CSV table of C-alpha atoms in Angstrom, one decimal:
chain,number,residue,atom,x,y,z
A,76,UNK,CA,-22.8,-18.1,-24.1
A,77,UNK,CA,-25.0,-21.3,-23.2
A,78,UNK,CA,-23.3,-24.3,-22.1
A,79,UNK,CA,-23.7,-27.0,-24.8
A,80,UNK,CA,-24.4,-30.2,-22.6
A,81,UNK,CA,-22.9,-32.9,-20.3
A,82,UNK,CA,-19.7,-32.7,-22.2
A,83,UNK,CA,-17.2,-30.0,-20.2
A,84,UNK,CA,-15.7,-27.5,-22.2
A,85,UNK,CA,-11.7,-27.0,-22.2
A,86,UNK,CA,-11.9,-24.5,-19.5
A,87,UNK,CA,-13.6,-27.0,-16.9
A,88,UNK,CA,-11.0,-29.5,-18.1
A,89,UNK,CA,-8.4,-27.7,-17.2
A,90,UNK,CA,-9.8,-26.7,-14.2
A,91,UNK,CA,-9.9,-30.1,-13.0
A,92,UNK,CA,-6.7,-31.0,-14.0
A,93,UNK,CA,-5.4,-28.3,-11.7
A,94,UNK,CA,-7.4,-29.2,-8.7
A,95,UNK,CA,-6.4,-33.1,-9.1
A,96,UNK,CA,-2.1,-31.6,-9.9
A,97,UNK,CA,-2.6,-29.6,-6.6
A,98,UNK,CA,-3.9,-32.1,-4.8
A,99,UNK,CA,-1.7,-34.4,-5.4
A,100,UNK,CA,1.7,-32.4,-5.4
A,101,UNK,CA,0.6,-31.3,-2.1
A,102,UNK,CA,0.0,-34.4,-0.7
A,103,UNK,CA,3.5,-37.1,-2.1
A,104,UNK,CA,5.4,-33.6,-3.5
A,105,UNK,CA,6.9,-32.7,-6.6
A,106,UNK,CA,8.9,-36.0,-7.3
A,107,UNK,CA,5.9,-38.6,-5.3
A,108,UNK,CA,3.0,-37.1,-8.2
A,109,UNK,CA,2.8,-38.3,-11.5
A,110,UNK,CA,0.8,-37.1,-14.2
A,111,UNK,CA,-0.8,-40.7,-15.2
A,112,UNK,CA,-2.5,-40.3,-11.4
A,113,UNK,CA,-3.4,-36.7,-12.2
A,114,UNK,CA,-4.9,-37.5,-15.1
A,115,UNK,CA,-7.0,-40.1,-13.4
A,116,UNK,CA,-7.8,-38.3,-10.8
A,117,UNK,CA,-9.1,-35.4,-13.2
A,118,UNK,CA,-11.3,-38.1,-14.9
A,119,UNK,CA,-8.5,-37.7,-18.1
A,120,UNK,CA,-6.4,-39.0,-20.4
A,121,UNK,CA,-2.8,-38.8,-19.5
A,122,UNK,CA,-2.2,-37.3,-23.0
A,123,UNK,CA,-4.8,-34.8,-22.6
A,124,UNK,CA,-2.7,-33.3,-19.7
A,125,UNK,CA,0.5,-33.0,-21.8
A,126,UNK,CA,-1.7,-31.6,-24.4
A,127,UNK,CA,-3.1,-28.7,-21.9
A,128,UNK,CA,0.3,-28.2,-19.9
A,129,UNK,CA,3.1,-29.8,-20.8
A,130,UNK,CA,5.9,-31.3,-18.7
A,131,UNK,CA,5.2,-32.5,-15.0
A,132,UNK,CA,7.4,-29.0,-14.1
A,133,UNK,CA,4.9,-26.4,-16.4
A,134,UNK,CA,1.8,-28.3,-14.5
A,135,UNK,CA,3.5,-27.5,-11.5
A,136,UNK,CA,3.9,-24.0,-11.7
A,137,UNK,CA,0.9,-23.5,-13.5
A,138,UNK,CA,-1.1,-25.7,-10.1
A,139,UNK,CA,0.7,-23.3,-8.3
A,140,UNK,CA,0.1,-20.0,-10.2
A,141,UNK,CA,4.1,-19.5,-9.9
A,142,UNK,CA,4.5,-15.6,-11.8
A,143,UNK,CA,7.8,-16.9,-13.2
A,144,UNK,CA,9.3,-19.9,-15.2
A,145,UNK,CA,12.5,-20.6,-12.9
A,146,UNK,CA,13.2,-22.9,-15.7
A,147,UNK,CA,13.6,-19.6,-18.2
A,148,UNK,CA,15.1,-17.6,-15.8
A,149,UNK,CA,17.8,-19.5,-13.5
A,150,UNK,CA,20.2,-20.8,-16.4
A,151,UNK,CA,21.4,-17.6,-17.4
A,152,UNK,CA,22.1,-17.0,-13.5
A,153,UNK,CA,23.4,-20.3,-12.8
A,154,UNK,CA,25.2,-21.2,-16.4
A,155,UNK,CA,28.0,-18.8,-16.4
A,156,UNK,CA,29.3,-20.9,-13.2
A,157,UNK,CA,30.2,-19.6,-9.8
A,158,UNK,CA,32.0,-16.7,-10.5
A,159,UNK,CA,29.7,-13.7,-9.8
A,160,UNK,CA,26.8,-15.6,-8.9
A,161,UNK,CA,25.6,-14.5,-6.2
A,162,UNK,CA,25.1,-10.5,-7.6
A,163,UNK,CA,23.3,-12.4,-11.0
A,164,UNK,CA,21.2,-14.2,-8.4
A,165,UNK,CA,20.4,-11.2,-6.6
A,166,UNK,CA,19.3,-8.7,-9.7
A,167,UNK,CA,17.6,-11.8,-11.1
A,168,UNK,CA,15.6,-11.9,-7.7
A,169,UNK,CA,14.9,-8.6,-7.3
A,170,UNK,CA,14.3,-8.1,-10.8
A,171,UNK,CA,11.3,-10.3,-10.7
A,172,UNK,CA,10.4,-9.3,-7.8
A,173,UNK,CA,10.0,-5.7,-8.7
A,174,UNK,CA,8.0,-6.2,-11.7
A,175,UNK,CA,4.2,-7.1,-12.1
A,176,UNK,CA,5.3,-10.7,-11.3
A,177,UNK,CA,6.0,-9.4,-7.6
A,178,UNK,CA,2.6,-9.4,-6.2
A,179,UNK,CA,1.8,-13.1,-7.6
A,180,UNK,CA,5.1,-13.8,-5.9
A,181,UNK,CA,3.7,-12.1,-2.5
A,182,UNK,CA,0.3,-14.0,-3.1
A,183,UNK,CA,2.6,-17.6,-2.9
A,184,UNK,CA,4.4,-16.2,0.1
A,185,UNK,CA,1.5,-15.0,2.1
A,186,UNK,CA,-0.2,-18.2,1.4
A,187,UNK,CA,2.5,-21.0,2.7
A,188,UNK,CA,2.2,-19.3,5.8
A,189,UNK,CA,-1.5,-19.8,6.1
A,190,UNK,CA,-2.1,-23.6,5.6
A,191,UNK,CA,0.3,-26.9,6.2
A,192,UNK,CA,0.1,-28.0,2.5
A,193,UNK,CA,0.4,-24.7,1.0
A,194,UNK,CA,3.9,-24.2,2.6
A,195,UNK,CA,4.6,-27.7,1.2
A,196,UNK,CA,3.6,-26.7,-2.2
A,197,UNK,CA,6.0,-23.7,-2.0
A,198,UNK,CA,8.9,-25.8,-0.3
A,199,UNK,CA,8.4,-27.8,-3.4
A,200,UNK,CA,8.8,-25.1,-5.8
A,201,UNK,CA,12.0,-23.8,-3.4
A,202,UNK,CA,13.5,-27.6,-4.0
A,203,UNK,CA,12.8,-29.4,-7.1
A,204,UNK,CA,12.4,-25.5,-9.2
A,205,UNK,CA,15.1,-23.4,-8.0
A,206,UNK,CA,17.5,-25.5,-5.8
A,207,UNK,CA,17.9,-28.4,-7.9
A,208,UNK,CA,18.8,-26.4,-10.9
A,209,UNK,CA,21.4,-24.1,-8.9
A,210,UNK,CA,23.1,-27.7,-8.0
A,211,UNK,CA,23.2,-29.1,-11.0
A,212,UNK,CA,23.8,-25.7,-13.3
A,213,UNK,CA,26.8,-25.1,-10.3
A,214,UNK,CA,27.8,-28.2,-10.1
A,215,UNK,CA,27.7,-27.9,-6.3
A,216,UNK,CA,29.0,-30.8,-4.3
A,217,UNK,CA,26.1,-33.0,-4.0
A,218,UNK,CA,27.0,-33.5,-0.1
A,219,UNK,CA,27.3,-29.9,0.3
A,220,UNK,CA,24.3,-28.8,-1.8
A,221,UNK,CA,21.3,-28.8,0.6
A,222,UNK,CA,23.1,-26.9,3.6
A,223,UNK,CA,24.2,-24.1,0.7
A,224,UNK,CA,20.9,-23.9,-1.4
A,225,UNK,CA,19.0,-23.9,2.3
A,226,UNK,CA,21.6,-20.9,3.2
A,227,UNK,CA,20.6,-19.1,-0.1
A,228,UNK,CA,17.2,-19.8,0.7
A,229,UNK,CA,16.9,-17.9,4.3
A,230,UNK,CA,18.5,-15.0,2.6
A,231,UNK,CA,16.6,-14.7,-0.6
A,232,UNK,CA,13.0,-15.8,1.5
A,233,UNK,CA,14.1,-12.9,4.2
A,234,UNK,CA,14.8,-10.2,1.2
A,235,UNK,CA,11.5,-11.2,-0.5
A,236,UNK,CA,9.8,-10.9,3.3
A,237,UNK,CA,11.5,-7.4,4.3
A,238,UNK,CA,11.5,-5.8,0.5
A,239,UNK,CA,7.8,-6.8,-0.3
A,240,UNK,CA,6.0,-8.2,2.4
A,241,UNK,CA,7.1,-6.3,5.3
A,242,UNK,CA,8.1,-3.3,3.5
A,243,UNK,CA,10.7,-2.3,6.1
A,244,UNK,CA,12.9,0.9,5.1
A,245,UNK,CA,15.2,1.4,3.6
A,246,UNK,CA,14.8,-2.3,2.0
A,247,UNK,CA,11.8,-1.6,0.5
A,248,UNK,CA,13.1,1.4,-1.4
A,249,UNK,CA,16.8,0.4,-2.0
A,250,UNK,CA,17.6,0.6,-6.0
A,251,UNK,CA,18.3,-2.7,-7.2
A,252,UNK,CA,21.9,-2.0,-7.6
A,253,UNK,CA,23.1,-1.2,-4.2
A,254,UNK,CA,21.4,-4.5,-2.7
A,255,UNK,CA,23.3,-6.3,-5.4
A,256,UNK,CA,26.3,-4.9,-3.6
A,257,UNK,CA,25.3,-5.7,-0.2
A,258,UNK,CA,23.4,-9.2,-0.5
A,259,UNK,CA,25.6,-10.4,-3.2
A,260,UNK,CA,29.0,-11.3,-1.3
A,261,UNK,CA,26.4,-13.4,1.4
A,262,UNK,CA,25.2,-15.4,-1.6
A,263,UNK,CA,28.4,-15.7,-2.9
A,264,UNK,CA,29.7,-17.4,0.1
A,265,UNK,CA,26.6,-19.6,1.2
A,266,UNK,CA,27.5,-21.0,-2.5
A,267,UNK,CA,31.4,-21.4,-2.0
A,268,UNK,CA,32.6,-20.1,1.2
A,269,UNK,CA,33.9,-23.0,3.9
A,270,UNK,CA,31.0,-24.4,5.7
A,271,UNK,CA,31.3,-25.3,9.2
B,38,UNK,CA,-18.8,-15.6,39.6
B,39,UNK,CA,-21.6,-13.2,39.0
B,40,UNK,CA,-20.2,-9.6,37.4
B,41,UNK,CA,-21.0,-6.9,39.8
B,42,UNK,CA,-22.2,-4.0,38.4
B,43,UNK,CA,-21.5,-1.5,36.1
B,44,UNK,CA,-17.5,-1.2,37.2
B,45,UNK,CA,-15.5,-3.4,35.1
B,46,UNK,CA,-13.3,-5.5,36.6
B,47,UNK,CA,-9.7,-5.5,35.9
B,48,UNK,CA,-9.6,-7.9,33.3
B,49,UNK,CA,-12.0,-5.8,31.2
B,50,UNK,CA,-9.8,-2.7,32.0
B,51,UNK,CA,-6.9,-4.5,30.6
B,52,UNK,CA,-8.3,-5.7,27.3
B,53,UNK,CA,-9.7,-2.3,27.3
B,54,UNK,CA,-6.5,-0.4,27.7
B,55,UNK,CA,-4.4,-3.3,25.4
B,56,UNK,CA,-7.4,-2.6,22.3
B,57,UNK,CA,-6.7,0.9,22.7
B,58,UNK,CA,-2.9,0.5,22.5
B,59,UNK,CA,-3.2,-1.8,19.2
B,60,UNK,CA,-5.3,0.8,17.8
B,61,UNK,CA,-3.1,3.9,18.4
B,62,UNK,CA,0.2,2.1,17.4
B,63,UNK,CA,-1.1,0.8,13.9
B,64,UNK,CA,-2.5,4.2,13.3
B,65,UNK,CA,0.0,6.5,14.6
B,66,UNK,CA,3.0,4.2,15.2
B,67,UNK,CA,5.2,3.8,18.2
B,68,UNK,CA,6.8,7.2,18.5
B,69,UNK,CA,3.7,8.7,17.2
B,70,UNK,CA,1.2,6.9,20.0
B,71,UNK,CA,1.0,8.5,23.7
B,72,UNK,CA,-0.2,6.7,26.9
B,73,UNK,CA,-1.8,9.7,27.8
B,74,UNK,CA,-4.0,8.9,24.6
B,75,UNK,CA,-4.3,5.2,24.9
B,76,UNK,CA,-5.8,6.3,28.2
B,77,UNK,CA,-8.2,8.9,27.0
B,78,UNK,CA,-9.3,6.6,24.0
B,79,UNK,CA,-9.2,3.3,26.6
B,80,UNK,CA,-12.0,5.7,29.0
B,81,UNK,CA,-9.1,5.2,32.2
B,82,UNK,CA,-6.6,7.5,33.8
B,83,UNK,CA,-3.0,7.4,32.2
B,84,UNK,CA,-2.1,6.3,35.9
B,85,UNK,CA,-3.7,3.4,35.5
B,86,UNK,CA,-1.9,2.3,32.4
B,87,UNK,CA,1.5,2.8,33.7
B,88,UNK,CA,0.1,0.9,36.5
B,89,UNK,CA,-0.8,-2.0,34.5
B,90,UNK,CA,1.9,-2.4,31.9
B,91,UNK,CA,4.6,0.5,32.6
B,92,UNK,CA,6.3,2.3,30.4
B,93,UNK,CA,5.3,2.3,26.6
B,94,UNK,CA,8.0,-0.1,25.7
B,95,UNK,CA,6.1,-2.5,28.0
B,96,UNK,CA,2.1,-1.7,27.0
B,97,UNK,CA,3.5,-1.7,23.0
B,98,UNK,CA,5.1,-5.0,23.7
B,99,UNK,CA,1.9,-6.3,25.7
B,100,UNK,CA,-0.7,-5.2,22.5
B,101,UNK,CA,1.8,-7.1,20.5
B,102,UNK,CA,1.2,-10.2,22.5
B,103,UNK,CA,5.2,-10.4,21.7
B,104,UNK,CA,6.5,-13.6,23.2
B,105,UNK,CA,10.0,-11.9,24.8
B,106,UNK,CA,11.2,-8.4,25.8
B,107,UNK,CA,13.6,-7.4,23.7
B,108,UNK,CA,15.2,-4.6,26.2
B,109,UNK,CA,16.0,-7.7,28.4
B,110,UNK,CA,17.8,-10.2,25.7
B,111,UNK,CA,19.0,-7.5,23.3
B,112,UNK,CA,21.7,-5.8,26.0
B,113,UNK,CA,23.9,-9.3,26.2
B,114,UNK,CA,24.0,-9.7,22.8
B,115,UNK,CA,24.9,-6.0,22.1
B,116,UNK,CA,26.8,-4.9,24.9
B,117,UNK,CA,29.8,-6.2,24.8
B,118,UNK,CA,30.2,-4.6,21.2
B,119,UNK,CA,31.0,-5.4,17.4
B,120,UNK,CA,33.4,-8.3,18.2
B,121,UNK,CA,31.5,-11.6,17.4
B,122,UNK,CA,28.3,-9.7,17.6
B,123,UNK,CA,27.2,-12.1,14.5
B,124,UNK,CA,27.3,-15.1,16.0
B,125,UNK,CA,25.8,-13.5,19.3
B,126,UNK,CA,22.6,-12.0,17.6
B,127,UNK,CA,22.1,-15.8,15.5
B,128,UNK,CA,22.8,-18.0,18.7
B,129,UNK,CA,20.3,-15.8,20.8
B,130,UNK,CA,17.4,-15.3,18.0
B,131,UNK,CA,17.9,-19.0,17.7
B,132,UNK,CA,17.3,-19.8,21.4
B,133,UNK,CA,14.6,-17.9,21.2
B,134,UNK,CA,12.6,-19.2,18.4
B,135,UNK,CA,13.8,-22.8,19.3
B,136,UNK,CA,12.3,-22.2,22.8
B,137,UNK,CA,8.6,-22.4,23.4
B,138,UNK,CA,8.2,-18.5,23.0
B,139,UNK,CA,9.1,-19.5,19.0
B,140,UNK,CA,5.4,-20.2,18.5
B,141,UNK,CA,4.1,-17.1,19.7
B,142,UNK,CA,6.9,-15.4,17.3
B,143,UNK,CA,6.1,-17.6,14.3
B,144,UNK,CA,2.3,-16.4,15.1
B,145,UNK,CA,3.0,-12.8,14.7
B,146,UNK,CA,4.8,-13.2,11.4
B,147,UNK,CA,1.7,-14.8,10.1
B,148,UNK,CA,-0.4,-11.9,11.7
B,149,UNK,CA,1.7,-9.6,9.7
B,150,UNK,CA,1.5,-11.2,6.3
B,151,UNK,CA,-2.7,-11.0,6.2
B,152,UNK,CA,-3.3,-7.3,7.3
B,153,UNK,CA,-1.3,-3.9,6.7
B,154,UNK,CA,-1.8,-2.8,10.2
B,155,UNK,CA,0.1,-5.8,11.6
B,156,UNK,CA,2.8,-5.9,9.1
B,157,UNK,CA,3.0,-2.2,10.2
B,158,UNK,CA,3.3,-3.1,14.1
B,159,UNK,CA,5.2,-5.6,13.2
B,160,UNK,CA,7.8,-3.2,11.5
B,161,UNK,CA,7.0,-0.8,14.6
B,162,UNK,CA,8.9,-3.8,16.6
B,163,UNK,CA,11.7,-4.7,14.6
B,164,UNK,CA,12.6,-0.7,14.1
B,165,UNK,CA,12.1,0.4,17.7
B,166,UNK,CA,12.4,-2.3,19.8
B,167,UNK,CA,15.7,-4.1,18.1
B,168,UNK,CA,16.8,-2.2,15.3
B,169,UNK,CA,17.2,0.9,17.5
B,170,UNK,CA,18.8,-0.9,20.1
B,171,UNK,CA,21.4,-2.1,18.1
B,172,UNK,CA,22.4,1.0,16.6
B,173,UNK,CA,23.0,2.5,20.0
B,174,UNK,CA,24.4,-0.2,22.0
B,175,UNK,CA,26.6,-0.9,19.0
B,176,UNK,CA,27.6,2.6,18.6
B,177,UNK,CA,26.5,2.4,14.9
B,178,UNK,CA,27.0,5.7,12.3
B,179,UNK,CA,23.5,6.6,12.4
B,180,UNK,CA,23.9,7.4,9.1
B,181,UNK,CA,24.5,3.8,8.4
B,182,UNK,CA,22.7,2.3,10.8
B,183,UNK,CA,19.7,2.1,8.7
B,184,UNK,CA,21.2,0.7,5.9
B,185,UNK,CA,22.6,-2.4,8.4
B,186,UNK,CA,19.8,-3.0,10.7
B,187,UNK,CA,17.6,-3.0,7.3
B,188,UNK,CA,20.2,-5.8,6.1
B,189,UNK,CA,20.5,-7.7,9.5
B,190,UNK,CA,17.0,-8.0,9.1
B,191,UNK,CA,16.7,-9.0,5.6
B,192,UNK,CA,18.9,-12.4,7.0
B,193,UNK,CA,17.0,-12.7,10.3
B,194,UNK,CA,13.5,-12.5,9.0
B,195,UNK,CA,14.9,-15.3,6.1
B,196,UNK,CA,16.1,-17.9,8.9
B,197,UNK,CA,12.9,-17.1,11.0
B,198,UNK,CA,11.0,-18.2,8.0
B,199,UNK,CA,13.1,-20.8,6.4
B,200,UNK,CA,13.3,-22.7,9.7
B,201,UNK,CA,10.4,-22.0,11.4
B,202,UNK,CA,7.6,-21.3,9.6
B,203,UNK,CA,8.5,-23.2,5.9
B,204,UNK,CA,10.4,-25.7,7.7
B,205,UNK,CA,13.2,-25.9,4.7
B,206,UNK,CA,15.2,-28.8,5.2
B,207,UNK,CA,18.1,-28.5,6.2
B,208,UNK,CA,17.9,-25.3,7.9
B,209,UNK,CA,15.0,-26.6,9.6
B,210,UNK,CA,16.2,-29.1,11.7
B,211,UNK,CA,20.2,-27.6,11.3
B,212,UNK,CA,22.1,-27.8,15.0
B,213,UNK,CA,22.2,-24.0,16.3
B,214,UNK,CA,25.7,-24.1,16.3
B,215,UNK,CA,25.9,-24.9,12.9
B,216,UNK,CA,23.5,-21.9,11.9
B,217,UNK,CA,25.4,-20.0,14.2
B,218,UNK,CA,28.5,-20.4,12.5
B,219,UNK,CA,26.6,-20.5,9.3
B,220,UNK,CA,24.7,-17.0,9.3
B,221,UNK,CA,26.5,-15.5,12.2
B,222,UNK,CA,29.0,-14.2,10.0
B,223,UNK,CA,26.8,-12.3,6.9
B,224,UNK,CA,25.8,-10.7,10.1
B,225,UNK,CA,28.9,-9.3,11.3
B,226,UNK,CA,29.6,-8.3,7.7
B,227,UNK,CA,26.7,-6.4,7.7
B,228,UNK,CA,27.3,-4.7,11.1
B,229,UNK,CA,31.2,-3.6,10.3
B,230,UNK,CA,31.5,-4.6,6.5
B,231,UNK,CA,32.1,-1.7,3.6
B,232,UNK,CA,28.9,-0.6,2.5
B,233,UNK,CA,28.7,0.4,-0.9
């Protein structure tokens, strides 16, 4: 189809509007960015950006291609409270993991590790997406919060790494259900066991 | 320093011999790859390859460009046996990483995320090098011992990546002995714990 003239069409918008959201979450993060800037940046109005994308949280995900909404997903992990939560956050994981979301998760993952402000971009994601809502939705202790999310984190990143990435055996072909049994109790603790 | 003739020197031997190595364990794997082929393959006796880099521990760990010998850490951690074996394996993996070796380690994790043939040497390590050696000098069921080397590595891999090469906060910049007391216990569970 012929372009029609200077004006862009929605797809170029949008376009831009992701380049300016990625550039700036990756360079003042998640909380620093603000869609007015974006918007600016993109040569748009602010309103034209809620239009396309919503909230600052769907622009985020959708700047970052992010497979999943954690927004969807983690409240009916997190809601029921702390009893049993670390087997729900474990199926959930894996769950995700193992469906045609997986690779786009992988893509993320291989990425951070390649360039400075890409690992930013998924630190943000790990923070403001997922860790933030298991605080709140847990009520964790807001002192205690960082050290267990960051816990959860190097078990859940590791799982992703050796399951997906790394495809070590048996990891990689475990059913679902018996690494629910084994990685379960470790998330279970990071989240209320004593800390040191 | 002008080359002298059609003899390579020993340098050239070496990469010769180490391009070989890389390209026998990707293909065939550690068990699978033989000096004696490395040799054949590198256009040098197998003499000369055991006199360069000795036994095939040594030459797979040279083609690796790995930044510490396992066979010379793994004994202390694993020797004196299951009790506080957890908080051994975290305080030493930590030292390690934390040490300037830790940037040659982060290096190969990249390495392994962009090709398969380095995620599969990579694997080749962590099975052969560590893995095994827990299982023996741990005296694991070797009918278990997959299961709980696989798991041990799930967390391992996690911290490595969380700390190192994410740089999660607070993991990142957490005092060893507060990983150590942290992680070191999900690893003894997964040394001596109930399986399911």
């Amino acid at each position: 189809m012929a372009r029609t003239g200077r004006r862009p069409g929605n797809q170029d918008t949008r376009m831009a509007i992701l380049a300016a959201a990625r550039a700036a979450f990756a360079e003042r993060g998640y909380d620093g960015a603000s869609i007015r800037q974006i918007a600016t940046s993109a040569g748009v109005d602010p309103a034209l950006v809620h239009h396309y994308f919503g909230a600052k949280d769907k622009l985020f995900l959708a700047a970052m291609e992010a497979p999943i909404d954690p927004g969807e997903l983690l409240p009916k992990i997190f809601e029921p409270g702390l009893d049993g939560v670390g087997e729900r956050l474990v199926r959930g994981f894996v769950g995700v993991w193992d469906s045609p979301a997986g690779s786009a998760a992988a893509a993320l993952v291989r990425s951070a590790l390649q360039h400075d402000w890409s690992a930013r971009m998924l630190r943000e994601l790990l923070v403001t997406q997922i860790l933030r809502r298991a605080t709140t939705q847990l009520r964790l202790d807001p002192a205690e919060a960082p050290i267990r999310a960051g816990l959860v984190a190097s078990q859940m990143v590791g799982l992703a790494m050796t399951r997906y990435l790394l495809k070590l055996e048996p990891i990689a072909t475990m059913p679902a259900d018996e690494l629910v049994l084994n990685v379960g109790p470790t998330i279970q603790r990071y989240l209320e066991g004593p800390l040191p």
